[in-house]
Coordinates of C-alpha atoms in Angstrom, one line a residue:
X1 CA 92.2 84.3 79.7
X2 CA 95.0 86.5 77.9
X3 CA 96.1 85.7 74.9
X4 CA 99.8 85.5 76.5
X5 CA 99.9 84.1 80.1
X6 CA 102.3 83.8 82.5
X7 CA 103.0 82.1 85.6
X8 CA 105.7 82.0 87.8
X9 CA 108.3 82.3 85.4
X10 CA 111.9 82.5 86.7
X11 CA 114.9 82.3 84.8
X12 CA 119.0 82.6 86.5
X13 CA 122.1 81.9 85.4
X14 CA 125.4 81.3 87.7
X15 CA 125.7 84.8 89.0
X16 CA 122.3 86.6 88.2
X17 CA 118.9 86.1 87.9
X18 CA 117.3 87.9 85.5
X19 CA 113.5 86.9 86.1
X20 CA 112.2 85.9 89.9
X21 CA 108.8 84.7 89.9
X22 CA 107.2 87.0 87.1
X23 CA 103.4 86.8 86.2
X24 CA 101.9 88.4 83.6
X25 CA 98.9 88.8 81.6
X26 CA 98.5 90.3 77.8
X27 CA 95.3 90.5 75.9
X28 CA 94.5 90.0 72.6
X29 CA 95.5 93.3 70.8
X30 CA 97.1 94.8 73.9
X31 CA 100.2 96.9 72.5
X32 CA 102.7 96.4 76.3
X33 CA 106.2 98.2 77.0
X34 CA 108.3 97.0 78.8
X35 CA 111.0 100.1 80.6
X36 CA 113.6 99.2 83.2
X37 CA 117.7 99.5 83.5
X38 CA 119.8 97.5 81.9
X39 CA 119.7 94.2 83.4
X40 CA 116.8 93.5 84.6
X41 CA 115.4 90.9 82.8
X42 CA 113.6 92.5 80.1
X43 CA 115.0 90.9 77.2
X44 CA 115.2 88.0 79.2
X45 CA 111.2 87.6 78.8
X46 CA 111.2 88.4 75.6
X47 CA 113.3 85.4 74.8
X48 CA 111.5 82.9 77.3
X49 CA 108.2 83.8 75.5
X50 CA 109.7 82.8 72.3
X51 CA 111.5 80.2 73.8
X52 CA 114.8 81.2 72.6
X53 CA 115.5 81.0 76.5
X54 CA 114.1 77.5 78.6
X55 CA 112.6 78.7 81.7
X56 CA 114.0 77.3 84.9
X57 CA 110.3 77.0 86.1
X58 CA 106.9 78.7 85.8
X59 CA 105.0 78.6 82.8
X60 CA 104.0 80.7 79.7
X61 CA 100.8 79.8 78.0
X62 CA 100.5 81.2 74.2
X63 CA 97.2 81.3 72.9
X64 CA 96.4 78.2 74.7
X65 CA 99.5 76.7 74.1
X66 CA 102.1 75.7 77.2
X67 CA 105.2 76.9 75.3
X68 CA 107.1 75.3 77.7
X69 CA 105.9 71.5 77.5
X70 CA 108.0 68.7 76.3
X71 CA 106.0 68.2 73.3
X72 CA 105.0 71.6 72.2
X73 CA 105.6 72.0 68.3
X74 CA 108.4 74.8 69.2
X75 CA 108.9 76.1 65.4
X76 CA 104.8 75.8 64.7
X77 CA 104.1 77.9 67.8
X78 CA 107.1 80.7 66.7
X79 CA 105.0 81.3 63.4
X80 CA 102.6 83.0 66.1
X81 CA 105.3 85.3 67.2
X82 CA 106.9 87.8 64.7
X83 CA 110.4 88.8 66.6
X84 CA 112.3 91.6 66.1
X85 CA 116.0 92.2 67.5
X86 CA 118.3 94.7 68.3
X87 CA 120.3 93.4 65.4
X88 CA 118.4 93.1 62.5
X89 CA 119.9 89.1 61.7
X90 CA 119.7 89.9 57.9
X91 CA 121.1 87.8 55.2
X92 CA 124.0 89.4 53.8
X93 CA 124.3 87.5 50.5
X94 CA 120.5 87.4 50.1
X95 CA 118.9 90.5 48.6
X96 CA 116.0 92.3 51.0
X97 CA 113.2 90.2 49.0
X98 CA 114.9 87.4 49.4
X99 CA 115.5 87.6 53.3
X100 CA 111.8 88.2 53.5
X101 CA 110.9 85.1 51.6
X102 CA 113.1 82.6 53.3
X103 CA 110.7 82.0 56.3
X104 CA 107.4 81.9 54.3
X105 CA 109.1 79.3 52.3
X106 CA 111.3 77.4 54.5
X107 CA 108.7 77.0 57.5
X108 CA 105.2 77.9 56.5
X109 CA 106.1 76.2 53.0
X110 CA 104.7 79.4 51.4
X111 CA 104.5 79.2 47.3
X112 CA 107.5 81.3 46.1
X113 CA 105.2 83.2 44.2
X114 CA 103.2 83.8 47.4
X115 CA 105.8 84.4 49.2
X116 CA 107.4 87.1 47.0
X117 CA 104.0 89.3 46.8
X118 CA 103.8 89.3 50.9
X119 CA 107.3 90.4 50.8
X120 CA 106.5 93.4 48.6
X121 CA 103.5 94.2 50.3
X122 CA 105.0 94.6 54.2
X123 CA 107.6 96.6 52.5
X124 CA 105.4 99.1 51.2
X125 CA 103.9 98.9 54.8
X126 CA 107.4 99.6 56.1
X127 CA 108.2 102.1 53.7
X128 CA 111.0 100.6 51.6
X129 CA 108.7 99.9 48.2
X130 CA 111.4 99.6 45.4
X131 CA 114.0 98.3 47.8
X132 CA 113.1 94.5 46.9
X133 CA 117.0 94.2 44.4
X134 CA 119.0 95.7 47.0
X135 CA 121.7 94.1 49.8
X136 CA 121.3 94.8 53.5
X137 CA 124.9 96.5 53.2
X138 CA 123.4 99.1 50.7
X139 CA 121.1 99.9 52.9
X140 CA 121.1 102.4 56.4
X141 CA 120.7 100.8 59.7
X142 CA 116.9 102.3 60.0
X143 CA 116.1 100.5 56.6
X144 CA 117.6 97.3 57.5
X145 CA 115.4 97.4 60.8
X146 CA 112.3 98.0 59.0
X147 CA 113.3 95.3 56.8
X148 CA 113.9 93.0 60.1
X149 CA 110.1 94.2 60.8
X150 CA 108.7 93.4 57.1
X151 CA 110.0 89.8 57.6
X152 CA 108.5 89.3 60.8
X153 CA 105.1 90.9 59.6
X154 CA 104.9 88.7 56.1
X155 CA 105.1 85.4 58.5
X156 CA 101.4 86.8 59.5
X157 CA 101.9 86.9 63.4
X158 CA 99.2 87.5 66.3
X159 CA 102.1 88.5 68.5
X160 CA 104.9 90.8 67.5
X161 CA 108.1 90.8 70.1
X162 CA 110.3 93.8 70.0
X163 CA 113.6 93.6 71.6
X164 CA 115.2 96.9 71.8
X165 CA 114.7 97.7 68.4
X166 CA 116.2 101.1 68.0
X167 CA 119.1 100.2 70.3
X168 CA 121.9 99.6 67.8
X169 CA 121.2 102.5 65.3
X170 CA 122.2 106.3 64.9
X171 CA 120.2 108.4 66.5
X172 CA 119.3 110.2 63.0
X173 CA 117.5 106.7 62.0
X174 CA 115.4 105.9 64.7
X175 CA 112.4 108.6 63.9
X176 CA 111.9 105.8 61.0
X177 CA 111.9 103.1 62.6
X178 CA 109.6 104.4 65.9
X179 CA 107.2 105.6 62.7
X180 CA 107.0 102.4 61.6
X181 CA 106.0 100.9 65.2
X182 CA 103.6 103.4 66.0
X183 CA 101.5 102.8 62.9
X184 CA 101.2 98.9 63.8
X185 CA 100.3 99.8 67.2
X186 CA 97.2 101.3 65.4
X187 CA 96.4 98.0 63.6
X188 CA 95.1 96.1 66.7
X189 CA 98.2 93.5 66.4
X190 CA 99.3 92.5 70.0
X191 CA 102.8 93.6 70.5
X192 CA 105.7 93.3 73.4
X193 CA 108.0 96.1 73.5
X194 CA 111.3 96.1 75.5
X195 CA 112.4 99.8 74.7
X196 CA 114.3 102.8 76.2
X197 CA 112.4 105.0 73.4
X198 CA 110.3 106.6 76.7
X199 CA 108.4 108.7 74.6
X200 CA 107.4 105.7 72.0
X201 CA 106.1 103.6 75.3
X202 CA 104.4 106.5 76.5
X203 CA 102.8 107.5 73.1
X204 CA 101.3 104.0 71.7
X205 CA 101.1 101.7 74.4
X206 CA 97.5 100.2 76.4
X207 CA 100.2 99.3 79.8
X208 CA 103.8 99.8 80.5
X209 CA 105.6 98.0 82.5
X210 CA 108.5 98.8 84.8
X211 CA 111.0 96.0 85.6
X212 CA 113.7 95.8 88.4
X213 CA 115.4 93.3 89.7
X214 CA 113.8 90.4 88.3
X215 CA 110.7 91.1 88.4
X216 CA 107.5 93.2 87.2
X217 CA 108.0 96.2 89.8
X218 CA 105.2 98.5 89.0
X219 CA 102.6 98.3 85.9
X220 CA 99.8 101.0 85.0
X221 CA 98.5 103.0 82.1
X222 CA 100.9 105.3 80.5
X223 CA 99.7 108.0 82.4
X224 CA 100.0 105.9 85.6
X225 CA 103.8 104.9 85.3
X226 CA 105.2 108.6 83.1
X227 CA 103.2 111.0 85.0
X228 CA 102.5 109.1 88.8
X229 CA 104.4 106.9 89.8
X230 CA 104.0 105.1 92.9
X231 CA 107.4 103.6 93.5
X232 CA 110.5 105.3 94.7
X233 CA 112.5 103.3 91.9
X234 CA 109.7 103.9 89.1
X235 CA 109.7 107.6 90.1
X236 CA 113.8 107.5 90.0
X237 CA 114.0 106.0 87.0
X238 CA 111.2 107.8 84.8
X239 CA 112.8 111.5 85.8
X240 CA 115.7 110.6 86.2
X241 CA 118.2 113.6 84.4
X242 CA 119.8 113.2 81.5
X243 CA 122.3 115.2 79.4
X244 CA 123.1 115.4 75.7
X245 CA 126.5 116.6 75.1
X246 CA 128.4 118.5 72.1
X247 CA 131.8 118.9 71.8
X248 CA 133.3 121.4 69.2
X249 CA 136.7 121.8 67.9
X250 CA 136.7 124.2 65.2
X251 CA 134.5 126.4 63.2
X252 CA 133.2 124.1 60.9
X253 CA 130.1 122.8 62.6
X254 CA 127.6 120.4 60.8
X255 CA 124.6 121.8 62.1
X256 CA 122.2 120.2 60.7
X257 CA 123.6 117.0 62.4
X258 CA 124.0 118.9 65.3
X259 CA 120.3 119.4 65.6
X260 CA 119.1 116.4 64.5
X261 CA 120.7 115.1 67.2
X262 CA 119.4 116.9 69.8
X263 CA 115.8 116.9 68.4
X264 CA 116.5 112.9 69.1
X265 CA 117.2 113.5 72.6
X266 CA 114.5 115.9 73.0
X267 CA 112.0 113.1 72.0
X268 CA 113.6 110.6 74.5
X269 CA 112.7 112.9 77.1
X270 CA 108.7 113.5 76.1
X271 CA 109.7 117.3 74.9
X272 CA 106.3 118.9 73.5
X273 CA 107.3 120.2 70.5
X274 CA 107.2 123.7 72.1
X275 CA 109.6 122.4 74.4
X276 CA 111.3 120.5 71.7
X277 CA 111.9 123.8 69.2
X278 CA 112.9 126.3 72.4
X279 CA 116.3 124.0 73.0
X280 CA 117.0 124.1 69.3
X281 CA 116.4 127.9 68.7
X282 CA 118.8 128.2 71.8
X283 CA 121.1 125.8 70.6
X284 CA 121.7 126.9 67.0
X285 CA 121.6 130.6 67.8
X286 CA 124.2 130.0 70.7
X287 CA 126.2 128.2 68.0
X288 CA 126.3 130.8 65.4
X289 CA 126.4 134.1 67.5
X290 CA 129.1 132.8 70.3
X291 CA 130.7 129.6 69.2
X292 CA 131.6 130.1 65.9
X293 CA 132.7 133.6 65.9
X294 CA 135.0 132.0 69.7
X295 CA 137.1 129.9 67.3
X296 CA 137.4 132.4 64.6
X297 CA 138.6 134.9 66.7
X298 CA 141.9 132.9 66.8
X299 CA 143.7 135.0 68.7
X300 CA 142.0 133.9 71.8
X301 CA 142.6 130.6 71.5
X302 CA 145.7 128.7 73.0
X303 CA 146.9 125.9 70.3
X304 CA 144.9 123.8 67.6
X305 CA 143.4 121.8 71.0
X306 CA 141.1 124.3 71.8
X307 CA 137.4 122.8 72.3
X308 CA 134.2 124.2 73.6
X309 CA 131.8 121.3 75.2
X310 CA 128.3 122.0 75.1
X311 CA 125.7 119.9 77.8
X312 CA 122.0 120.3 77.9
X313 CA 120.4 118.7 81.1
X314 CA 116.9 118.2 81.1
X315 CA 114.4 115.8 83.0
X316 CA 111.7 114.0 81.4
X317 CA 109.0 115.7 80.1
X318 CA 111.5 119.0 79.4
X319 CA 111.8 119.2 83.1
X320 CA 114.3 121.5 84.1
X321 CA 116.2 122.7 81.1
X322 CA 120.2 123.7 81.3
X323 CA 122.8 124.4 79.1
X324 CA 126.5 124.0 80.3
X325 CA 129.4 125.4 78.5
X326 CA 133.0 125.1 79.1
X327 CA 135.6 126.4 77.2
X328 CA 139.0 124.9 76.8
X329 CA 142.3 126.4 76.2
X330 CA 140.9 129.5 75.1
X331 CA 142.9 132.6 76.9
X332 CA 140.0 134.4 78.1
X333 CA 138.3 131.3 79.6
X334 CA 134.6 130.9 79.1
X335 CA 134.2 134.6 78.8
X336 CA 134.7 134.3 75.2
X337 CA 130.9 132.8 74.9
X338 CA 129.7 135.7 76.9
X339 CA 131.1 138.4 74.7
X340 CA 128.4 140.7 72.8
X341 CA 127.7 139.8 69.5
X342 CA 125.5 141.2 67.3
X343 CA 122.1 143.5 68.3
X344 CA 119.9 141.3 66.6
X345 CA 121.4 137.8 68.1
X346 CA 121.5 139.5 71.6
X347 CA 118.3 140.1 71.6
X348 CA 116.6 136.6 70.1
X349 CA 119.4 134.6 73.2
X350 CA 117.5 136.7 76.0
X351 CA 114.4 135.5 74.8
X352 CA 115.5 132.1 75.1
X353 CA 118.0 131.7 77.9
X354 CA 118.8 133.3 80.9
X355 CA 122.3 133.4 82.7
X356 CA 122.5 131.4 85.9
X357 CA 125.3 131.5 89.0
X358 CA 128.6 129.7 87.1
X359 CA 128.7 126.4 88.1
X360 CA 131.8 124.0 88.9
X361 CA 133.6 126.5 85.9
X362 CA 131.0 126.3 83.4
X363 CA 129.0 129.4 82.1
X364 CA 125.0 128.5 82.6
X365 CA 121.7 129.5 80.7
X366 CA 118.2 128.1 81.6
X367 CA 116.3 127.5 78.6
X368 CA 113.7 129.8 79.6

């Protein structure tokens, strides 16, 4: 018997329903993710595990407990599961210390003194030592996550639920956060992951599974679900294309946030780190040899609302790579990224890109 079980379980609501019969087994130790569109009742489990949702039947057995049962101690069986949110449900007023504290004290009736040296501890483990005096508004949204984690870890769980946990932060913060969650995944702690990080469920966990309409549509190793699919939808939704898009409106580019950006989105989509480093050599020399010099030459452009977007299309797994430009209110068009520049830059784009037919307007280079 698994150390979660579930039976049945189905869940609606007055114009969906979210969960439709669902069984599902997790061991003891298992790290699980859970993929799917929006929707489709991921969260929704999460929540019925926990029981922050009441099942409209089925049932869910939690290390031998019926979760579900009239008389189940509800608060006594939580202290089993460490949850962690999309929003990170942080004290304001309290200081981080203090927001890890609260539950050791307030429900496992922890000794403060207790209490405050398992707080420092999962902070080191989180990688915020030294952050103990400050405020969650001091800190960045990856900190106040891994602070969110630190709390949940400190109430000593066998089960740790993660509910979208890099949803609601920048994408320069959620390398920290994933970082974090890959080294528990290494500790043998039984975790539930609802994530769209594809790369992250790909990389740490024993079985993913894919949820559609209401129910558990496909399961399998990593390897089973990222690189074979047996489902149309599975298959639709694990290669499905993607773009991440740049617009610029003058010279002054922040490339470094440019970049970091895209090195984000090139994770997301399983880029080795060849892959990975060939879009942002193309990228950043494309920037600095066509763009840049495009809005300094001035007298090509139109007025002040001269933009140049900037799309890169790829599949998972760096499947299929494409940049799209289009230049706006520039008076020779998108011919003004095609202009020469420089010997040396010339040479180092050819080595990376390669002109394709014009599409719908838009000059084309495969990332070759």
């Amino acid at each position: 018997m698994g150390l979660i079980e579930i039976k049945g379980l189905r869940k609606a609501y007055a114009d969906v329903t979210p969960l439709n019969n669902v069984d599902l087994s997790i061991n003891e130790g298992e790290v699980v993710s859970i993929i799917g569109p929006s929707g489709t009742g991921k969260s929704t489990l999460l929540r019925c595990i926990n029981r922050l949702e009441t099942p409209d039947s089925g049932s869910i057995i939690v290390d031998g407990v019926d979760v579900c049962a009239k008389d189940t101690d509800l608060p006594q069986i939580r202290t089993k599961m460490g949850m962690v949110f999309q929003s990170f449900n942080l004290f304001p007023h309290k200081t981080v210390v203090e927001n890890i504290m609260m539950p050791q004290i307030s429900i496992q009736k922890v000794p403060v003194d207790i209490a405050y040296g398992e707080a420092l501890k999962q902070l080191e483990t989180v990688g915020l030592k030294g952050k103990e005096r400050s405020y969650p508004d001091e800190l960045s949204g990856g900190q106040k996550q891994r602070v969110a984690i630190a709390r949940a870890l400190a109430m000593k769980p066998k089960i740790m639920l993660f509910d979208e946990p890099t949803s609601a932060l920048d994408p320069t913060m959620v390398s920290e956060v994933l970082s974090v969650i890959r080294d528990l995944a290494k500790t043998g702690l039984t975790m539930i992951i609802v994530t769209h990080e594809m790369r992250l469920a790909r990389l740490i966990s024993d079985r993913v599974i894919f949820m559609n309409d209401g129910i558990i549509y496909e399961e399998g190793t990593p390897d089973e679900i990222f690189g074979t699919p047996k489902k149309d939808a599975t298959r639709d939704f694990i290669f499905r294309i993607k773009n991440w898009d740049y617009t610029f409106v003058d010279e002054n580019v922040d490339m470094y946030e440019m970049l970091g950006r895209l090195e984000t989105f090139c994770g997301r989509q399983f880029m080795e780190k060849h892959e990975t480093d060939r879009c942002l050599h193309a990228v950043e020399e494309l920037t600095s040899s066509r763009i840049i010099p495009a809005f300094r030459e001035s007298s090509d452009m139109i007025n002040s609302k001269s933009i140049i977007k900037m799309s890169l299309e790829a599949g998972e797994g760096g499947k299929g790579l494409f940049l799209r430009i289009r230049c706006m209110n520039f008076k020779d068009g998108n011919n003004v990224i095609l202009n020469d520049s420089d010997a040396i830059s010339e040479a180092i784009l050819r080595k990376v890109l390669k002109r394709k037919e014009d599409e719908n307007g838009a000059v084309v280079f495969e990332i070759v």
